[in-house]
Coordinates of C-alpha atoms in Angstrom, one line a residue:
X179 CA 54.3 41.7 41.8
X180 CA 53.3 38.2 41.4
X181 CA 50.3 36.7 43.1
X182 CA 50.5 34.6 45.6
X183 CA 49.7 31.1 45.1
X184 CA 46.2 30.0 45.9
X185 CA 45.6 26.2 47.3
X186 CA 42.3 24.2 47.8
X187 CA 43.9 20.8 48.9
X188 CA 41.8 18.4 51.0
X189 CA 44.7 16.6 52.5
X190 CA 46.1 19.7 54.4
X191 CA 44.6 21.3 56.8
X192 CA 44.7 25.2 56.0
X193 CA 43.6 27.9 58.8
X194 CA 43.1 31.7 58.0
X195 CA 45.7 34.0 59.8
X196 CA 44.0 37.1 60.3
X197 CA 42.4 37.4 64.1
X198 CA 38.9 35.8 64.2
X199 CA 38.5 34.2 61.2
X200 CA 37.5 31.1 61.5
X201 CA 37.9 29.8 58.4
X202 CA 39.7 26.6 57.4
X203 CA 40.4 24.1 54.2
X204 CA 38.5 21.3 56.1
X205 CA 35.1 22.8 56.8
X206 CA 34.9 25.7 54.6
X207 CA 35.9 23.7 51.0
X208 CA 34.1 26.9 49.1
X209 CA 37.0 28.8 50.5
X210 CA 40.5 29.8 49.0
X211 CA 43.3 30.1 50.8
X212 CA 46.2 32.6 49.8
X213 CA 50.4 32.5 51.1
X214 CA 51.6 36.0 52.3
X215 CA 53.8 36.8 49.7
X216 CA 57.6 36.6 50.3
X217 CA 60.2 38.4 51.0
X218 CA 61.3 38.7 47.6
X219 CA 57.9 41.4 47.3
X220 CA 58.4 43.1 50.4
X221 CA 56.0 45.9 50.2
X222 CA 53.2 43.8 49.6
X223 CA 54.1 41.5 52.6
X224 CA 54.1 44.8 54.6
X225 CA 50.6 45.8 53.3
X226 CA 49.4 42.1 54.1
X227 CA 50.8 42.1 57.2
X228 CA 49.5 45.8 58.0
X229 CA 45.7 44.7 56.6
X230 CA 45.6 41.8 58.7
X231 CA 46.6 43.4 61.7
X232 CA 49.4 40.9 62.5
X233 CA 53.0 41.6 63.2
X234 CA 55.8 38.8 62.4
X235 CA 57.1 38.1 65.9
X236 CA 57.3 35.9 68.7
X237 CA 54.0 35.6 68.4
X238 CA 53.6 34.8 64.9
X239 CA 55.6 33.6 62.6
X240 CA 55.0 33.3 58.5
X241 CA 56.0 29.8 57.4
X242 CA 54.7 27.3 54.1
X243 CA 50.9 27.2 56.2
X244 CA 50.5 30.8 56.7
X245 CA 47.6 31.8 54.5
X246 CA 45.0 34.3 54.4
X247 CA 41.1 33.1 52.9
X248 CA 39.5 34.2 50.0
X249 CA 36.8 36.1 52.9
X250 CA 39.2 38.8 53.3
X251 CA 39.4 39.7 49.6
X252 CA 37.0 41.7 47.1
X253 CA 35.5 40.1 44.0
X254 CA 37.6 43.0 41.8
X255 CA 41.2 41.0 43.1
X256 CA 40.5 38.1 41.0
X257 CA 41.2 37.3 37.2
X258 CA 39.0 34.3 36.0
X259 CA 40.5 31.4 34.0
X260 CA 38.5 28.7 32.4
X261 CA 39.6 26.1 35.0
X262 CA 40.6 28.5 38.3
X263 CA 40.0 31.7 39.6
X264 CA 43.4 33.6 40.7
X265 CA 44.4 36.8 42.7
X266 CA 45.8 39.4 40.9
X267 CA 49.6 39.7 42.0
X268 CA 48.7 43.7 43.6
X269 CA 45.7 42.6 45.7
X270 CA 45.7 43.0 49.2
X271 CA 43.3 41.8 51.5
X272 CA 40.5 44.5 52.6
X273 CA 37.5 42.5 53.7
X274 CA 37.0 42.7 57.5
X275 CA 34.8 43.1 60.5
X276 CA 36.8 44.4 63.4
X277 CA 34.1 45.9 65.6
X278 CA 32.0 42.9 65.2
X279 CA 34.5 40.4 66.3
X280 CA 35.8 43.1 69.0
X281 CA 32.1 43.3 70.2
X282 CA 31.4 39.5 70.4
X283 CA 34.4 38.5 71.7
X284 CA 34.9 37.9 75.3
X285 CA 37.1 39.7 77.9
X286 CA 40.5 38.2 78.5
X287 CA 40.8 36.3 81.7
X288 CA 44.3 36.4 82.2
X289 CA 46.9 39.3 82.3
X290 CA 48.6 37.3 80.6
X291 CA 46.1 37.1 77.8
X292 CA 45.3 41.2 77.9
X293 CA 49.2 42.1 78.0
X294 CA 49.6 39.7 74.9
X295 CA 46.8 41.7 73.1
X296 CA 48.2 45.0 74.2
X297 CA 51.6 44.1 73.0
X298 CA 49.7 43.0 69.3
X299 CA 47.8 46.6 69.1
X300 CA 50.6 48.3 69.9
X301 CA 52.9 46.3 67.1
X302 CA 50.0 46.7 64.7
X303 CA 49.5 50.6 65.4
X304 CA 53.6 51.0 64.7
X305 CA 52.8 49.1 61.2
X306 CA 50.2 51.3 60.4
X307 CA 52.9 54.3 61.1
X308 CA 55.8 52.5 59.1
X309 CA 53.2 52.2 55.9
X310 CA 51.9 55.5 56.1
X311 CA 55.5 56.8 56.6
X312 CA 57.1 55.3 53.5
X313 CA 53.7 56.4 51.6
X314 CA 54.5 59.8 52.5
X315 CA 58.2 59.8 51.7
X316 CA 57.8 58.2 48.5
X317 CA 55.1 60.7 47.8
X318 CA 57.7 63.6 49.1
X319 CA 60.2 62.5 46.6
X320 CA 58.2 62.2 43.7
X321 CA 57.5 65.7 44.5
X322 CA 61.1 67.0 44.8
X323 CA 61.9 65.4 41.9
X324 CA 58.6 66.7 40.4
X325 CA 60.0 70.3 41.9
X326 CA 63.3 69.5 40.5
X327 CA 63.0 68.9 37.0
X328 CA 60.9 72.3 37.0
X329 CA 63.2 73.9 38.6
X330 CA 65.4 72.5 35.9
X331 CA 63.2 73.1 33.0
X332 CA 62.9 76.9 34.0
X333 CA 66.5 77.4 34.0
X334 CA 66.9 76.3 30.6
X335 CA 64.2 78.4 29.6
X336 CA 66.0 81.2 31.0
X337 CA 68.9 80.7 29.0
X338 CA 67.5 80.2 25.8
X339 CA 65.6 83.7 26.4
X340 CA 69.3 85.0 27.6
X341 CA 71.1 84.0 24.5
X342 CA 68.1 85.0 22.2
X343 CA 68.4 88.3 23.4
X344 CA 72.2 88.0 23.1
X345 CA 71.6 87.5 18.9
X346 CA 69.0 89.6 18.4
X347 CA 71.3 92.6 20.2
X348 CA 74.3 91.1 17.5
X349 CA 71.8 91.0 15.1
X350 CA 70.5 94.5 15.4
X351 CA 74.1 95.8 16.1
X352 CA 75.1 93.9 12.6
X353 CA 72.4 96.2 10.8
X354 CA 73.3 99.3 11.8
X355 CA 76.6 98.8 10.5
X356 CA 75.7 97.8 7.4
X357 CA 73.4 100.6 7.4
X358 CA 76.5 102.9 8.2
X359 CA 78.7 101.2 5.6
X360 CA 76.2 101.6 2.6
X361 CA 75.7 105.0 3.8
X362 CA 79.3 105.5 3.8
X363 CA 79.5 103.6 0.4
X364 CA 77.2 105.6 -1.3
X365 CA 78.6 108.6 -0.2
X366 CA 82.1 107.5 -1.9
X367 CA 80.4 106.6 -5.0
X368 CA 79.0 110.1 -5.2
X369 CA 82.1 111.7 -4.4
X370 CA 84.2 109.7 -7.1
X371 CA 81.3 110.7 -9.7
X372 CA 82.1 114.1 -8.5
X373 CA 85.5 114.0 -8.7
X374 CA 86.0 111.3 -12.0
X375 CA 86.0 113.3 -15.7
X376 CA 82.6 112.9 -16.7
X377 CA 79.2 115.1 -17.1
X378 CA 78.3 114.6 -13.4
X379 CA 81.6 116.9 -12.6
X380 CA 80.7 119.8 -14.1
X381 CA 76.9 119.7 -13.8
X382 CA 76.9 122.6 -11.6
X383 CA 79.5 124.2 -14.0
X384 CA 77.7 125.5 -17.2
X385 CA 80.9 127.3 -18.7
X386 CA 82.7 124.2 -18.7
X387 CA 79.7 122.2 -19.9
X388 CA 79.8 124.8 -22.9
X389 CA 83.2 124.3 -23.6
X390 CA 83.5 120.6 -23.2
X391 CA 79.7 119.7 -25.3
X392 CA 78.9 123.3 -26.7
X393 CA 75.6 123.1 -24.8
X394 CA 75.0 126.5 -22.9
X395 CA 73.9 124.5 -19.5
X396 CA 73.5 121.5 -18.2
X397 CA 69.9 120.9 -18.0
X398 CA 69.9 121.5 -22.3
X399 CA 72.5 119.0 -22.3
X400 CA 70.2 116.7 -19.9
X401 CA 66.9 117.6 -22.3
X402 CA 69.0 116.5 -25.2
X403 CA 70.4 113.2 -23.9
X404 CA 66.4 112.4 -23.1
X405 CA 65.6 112.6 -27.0
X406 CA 67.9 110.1 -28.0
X407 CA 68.0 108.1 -24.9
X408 CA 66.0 105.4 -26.5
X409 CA 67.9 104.9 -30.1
X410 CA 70.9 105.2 -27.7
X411 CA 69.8 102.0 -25.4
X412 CA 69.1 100.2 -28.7
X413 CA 72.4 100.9 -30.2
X414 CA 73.9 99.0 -27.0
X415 CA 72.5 95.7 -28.4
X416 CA 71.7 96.4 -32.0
X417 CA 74.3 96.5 -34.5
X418 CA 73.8 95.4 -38.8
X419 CA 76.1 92.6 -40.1
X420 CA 77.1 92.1 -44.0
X421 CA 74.1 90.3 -44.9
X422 CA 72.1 94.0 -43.4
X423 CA 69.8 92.1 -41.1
X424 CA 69.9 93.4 -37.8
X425 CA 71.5 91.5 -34.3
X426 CA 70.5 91.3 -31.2
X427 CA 73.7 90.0 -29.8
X428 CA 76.8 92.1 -28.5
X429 CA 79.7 92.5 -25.6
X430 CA 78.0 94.9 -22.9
X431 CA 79.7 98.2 -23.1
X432 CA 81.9 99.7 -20.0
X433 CA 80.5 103.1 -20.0
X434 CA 77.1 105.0 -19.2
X435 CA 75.1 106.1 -22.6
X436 CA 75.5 109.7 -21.3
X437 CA 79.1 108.9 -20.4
X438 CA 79.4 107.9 -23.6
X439 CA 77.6 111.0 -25.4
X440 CA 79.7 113.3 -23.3
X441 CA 83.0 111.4 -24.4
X442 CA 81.8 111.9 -28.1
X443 CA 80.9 115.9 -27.9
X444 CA 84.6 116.1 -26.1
X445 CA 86.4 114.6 -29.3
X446 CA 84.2 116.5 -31.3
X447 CA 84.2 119.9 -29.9
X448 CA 87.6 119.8 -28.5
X449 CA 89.8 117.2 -30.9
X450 CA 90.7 115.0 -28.2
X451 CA 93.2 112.1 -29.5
X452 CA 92.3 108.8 -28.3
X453 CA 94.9 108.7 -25.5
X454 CA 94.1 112.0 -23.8
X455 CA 90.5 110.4 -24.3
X456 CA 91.8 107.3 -22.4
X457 CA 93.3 109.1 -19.6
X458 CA 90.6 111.8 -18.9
X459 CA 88.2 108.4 -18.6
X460 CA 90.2 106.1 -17.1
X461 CA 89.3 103.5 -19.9
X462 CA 91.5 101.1 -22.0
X463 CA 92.4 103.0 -25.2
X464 CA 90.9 100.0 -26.7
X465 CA 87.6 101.2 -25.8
X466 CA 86.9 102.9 -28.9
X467 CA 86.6 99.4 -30.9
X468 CA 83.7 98.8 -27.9
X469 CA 82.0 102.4 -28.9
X470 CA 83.3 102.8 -32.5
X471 CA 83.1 98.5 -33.4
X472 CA 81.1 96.9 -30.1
X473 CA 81.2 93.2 -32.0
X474 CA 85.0 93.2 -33.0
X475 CA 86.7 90.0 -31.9
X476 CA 89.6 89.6 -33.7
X477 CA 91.9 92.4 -36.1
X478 CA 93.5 90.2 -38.6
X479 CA 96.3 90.3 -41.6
X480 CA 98.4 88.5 -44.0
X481 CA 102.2 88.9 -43.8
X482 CA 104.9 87.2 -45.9
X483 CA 107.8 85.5 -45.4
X484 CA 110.8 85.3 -47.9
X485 CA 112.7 82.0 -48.3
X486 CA 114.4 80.0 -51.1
X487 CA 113.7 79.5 -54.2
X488 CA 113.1 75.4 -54.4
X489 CA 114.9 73.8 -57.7
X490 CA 111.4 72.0 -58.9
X491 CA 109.4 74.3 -60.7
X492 CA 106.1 73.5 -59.4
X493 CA 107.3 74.4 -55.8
X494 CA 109.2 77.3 -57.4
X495 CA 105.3 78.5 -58.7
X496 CA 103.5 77.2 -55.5
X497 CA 106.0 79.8 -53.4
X498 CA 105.9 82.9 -55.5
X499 CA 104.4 86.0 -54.7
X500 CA 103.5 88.2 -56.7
X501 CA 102.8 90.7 -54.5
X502 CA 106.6 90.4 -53.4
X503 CA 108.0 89.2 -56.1
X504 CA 109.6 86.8 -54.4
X505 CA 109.4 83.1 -53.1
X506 CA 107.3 83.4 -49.9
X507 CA 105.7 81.5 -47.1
X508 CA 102.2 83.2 -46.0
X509 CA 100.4 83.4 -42.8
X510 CA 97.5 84.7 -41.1
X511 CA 97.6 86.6 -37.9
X512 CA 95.0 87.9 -35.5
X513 CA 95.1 90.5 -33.0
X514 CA 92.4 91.3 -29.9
X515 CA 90.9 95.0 -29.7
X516 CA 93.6 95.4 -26.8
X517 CA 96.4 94.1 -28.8
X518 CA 97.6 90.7 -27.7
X519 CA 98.0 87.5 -30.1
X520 CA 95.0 85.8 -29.9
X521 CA 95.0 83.6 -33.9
X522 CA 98.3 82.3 -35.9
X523 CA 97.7 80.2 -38.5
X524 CA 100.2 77.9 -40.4
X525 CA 102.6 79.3 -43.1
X526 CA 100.7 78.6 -46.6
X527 CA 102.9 79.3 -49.7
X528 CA 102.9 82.5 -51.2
X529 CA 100.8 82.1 -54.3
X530 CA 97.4 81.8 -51.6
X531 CA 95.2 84.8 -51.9
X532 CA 94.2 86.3 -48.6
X533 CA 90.7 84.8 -49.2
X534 CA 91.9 81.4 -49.4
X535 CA 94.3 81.7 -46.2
X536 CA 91.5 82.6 -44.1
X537 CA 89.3 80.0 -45.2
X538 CA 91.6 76.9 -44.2
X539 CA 93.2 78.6 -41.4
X540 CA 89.9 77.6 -39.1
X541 CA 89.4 81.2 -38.2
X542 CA 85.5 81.2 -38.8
X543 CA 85.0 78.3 -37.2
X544 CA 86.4 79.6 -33.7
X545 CA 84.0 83.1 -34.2
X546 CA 80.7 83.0 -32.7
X547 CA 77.3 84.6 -34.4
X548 CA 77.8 87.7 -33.6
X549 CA 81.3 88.4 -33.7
X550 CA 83.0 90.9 -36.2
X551 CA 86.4 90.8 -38.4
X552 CA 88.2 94.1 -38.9
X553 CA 90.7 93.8 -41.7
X554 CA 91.6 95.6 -44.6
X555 CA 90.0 95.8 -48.3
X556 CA 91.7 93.1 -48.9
X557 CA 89.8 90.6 -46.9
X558 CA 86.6 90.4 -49.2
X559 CA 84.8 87.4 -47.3
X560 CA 80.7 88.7 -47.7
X561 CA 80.8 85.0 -49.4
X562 CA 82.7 83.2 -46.7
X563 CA 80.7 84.7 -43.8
X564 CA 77.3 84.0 -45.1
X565 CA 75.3 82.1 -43.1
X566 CA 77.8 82.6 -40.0
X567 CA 76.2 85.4 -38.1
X568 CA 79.9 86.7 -38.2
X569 CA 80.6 90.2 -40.0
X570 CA 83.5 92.1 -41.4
X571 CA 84.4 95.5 -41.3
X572 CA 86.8 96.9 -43.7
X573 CA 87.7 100.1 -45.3
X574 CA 85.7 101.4 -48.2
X575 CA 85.7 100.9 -51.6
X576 CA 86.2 103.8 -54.4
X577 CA 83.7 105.2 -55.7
X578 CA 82.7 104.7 -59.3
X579 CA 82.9 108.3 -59.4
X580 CA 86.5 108.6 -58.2
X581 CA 85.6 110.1 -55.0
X582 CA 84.9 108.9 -51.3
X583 CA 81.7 110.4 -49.4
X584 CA 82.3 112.3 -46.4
X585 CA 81.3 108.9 -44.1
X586 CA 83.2 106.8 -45.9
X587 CA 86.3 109.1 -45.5
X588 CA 85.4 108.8 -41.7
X589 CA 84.9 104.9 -41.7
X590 CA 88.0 105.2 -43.3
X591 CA 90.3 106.7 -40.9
X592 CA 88.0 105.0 -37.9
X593 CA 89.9 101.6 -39.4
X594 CA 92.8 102.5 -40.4
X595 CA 93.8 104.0 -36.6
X596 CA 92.6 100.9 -35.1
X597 CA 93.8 98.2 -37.6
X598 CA 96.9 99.9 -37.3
X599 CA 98.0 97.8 -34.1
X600 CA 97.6 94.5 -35.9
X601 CA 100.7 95.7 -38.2
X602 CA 102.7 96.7 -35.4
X603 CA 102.3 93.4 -34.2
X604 CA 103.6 91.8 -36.9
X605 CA 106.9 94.5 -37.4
X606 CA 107.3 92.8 -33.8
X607 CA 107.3 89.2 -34.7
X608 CA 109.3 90.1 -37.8
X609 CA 112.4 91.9 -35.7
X610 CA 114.0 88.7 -34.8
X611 CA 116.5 88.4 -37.4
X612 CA 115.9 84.7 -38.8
X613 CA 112.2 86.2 -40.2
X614 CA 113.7 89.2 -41.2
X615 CA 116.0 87.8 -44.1
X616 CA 114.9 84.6 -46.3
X617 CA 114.4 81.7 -44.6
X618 CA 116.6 78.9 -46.1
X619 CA 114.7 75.5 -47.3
X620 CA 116.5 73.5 -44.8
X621 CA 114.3 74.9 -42.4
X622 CA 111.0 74.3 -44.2
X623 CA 110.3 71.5 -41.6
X624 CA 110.6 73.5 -38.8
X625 CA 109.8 77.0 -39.9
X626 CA 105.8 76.6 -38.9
X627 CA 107.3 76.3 -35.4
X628 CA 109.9 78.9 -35.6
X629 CA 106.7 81.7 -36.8
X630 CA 104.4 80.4 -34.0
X631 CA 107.3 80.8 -31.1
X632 CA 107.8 84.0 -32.5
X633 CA 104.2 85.5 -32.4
X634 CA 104.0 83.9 -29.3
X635 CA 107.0 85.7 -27.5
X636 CA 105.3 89.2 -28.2
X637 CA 103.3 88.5 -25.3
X638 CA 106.2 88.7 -23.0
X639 CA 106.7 92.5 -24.5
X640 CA 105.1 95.8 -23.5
X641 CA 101.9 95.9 -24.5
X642 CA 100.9 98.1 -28.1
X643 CA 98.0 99.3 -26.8
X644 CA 99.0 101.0 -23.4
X645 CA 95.9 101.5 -21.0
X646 CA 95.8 104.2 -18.1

């Protein structure tokens, strides 16, 4: 609210409104005189009008000269300036003496005079009731709005607490089913062990663990497994290379140790081929290279091709095989432990030794330390692999005595059944009839291509190593 303005001018003559005050600009010049405020601020033109006890009427009217003097008004309404002192835009006046100007004032003479005071007291005492009236209803609204927004408050309170109930019931519902499906899970898992051919099937069978591992029970079988429990967890990661130094590197293996030790006794004690092993299992038949040769990557071998002999004699030489005795081109195949194509190299000419094949074909370089060539005797690469990490197992040597030992005679056979697959892939590659007869010199442009497509189609075939 803005104050009203406050005048001191000499050349008007100013007179206080409120009843009994005798002040005025002309006499009293220590005096301030203050407007009512306007319209524009009516509630503090109701309180003026209310403190002064004067009603706007027929009787009195507010114009430009209606003022009220700085007697009416507390020291506290002012703010000081360096030149003037001004009232604060919220004052109201509150300074006056009604029973002493009641008390000195004389009797009205006139009814006339007494109903005109009578009609002022009663206009006054209906102002009072207006101000107190909107005091009170503004003071009743702030509280049912007060009442209202707590009202408001508590019912989203309630419904947060009514939808945190709602999750935690979800939440606790969500458990229990969990808790009822790894219950149920568990209780699969123990029945497939139980029904699965393994140890855990005939644990409560000793005449079948007799006959399957010739131990007479199953907790002698158990005591045995705990003695070599520990080399058996090492031999999972611990295998010796060519250069005998040991590794620490190795593909996991797909089977329990005691799996495994069971599996072994069954082949042993009963003769099990490796198929029957495969089914009774359920494991790839190429699962053995994992328990027999963990580290194999790769089963590789040299096959010829026959083709023309060419008229210069220095390709003539290049191209003969000994071996053959014929003109040859000379590749390098490799073969995954499950049997598909995973190396071809290009067609080299037929004098190249195995050696020599395999070290500019680039096959080392895609092998990782680690890793393990199987191939046979001919593939002596202790030379080539030093310093790679990468190992080679092939089939023993004789003897200087003429004779193998008994391990070597197993080692033996162990290779030979397993390399075996990398041959049949190559009879495969070799039954489409342009490779099977010599391949003329008109095609020596092309016939790198012609060997890869046809390695490559063997993938489209059954597979050799069938799995359960």
């Amino acid at each position: 609210m803005a104050s009203p303005a406050a005048s001191t001018s000499k050349q008007r003559d100013e007179y206080c409104c409120v009843p009994f005050c005798n002040g005025n600009a002309r006499t009293n010049k220590e005096l301030s005189f203050h407007h009512i405020p306007s319209e524009k601020k009516m509630l503090t033109r109701k309180q003026w009008i209310v403190a002064i006890r004067r009603d706007e009427g027929e009787f009195f009217k507010i114009g430009g000269n209606t003022v009220v003097c700085s007697k009416h008004f507390k020291k506290e309404d002012y703010r000081w300036t360096p030149n003037r002192k001004c009232l604060k835009p919220e004052a109201v006046p509150s300074v006056f003496d009604w029973k002493l100007n009641e008390s000195s004032r004389k009797a009205p003479t006139s009814r006339q005079s007494l109903f005109k005071k009578m009609k002022v007291d009663d206009r006054e005492d209906e102002d009072e009731m207006v101000v107190e009236d909107s005091v009170c209803e503004v003071h009743n609204s702030q509280s049912v709005d007060h009442e209202n927004d707590m009202s408001c408050d508590s019912n989203i309170h309630a419904d947060c607490l009514e939808k945190i109930e709602k999750l935690e019931h979800v939440v606790q519902q969500k458990d229990s089913e969990l808790k009822d499906k790894t219950y149920e899970l568990a209780s699969l898992n123990q029945k497939l062990q139980m029904e699965r051919f393994g140890v855990t099937r005939f644990s409560y069978d000793h005449e079948m663990i007799e006959f399957y591992t010739g131990f007479p029970t199953f907790d002698l079988f158990l005591i045995f497994y705990s003695a070599i429990k520990p080399t058996a967890t090492r031999m999972k990661t611990v295998y010796y290379k060519s250069s005998e130094e040991p590794s620490n590197r190795g593909r996991p293996k797909s089977m329990d140790p005691i799996d495994e030790l069971f599996m072994f006794l069954c082949r042993l004690r009963c003769g099990f081929l490796t198929e029957d092993l495969s089914v009774r299992f359920n494991i790839h038949a190429s699962t053995d290279f994992k328990l027999l040769y963990p580290n194999t990557r790769v089963i590789i071998d040299c096959t010829e091709i026959f083709t023309e002999r060419p008229s210069s004699l220095a390709l003539a030489s290049k191209t003969f095989s000994s071996y053959k005795s014929h003109n040859t081109w000379k590749g390098l195949v490799g073969i995954s432990p499950h049997g598909a194509i995973t190396f071809i190299s290009a067609l080299y000419s037929g004098c190249m030794s195995d050696i020599e094949i395999t070290k500019h074909s680039g096959l080392i370089d895609l092998l990782e330390p680690g890793d393990q060539i199987m191939a046979d005797k001919g593939f002596i690469l202790n030379k080539l692999l030093k310093d790679t990490g990468v190992s080679i197992a092939t089939p023993h040597f004789l003897c200087s005595d003429g004779q193998f030992t008994p391990s070597q005679i197993e080692d033996n056979q162990k290779i030979a059944s397993l390399r075996i697959h990398v041959e049949r892939h190559i009879k495969r590659a070799k039954e489409y009839r342009l490779l099977q007869y010599t391949v003329p010199l008109s095609l020596a442009g092309s016939v790198n291509q012609l060997w890869t497509v046809a390695n490559l189609l063997t993938l489209f075939r059954r597979p050799l190593i069938k799995k359960n």
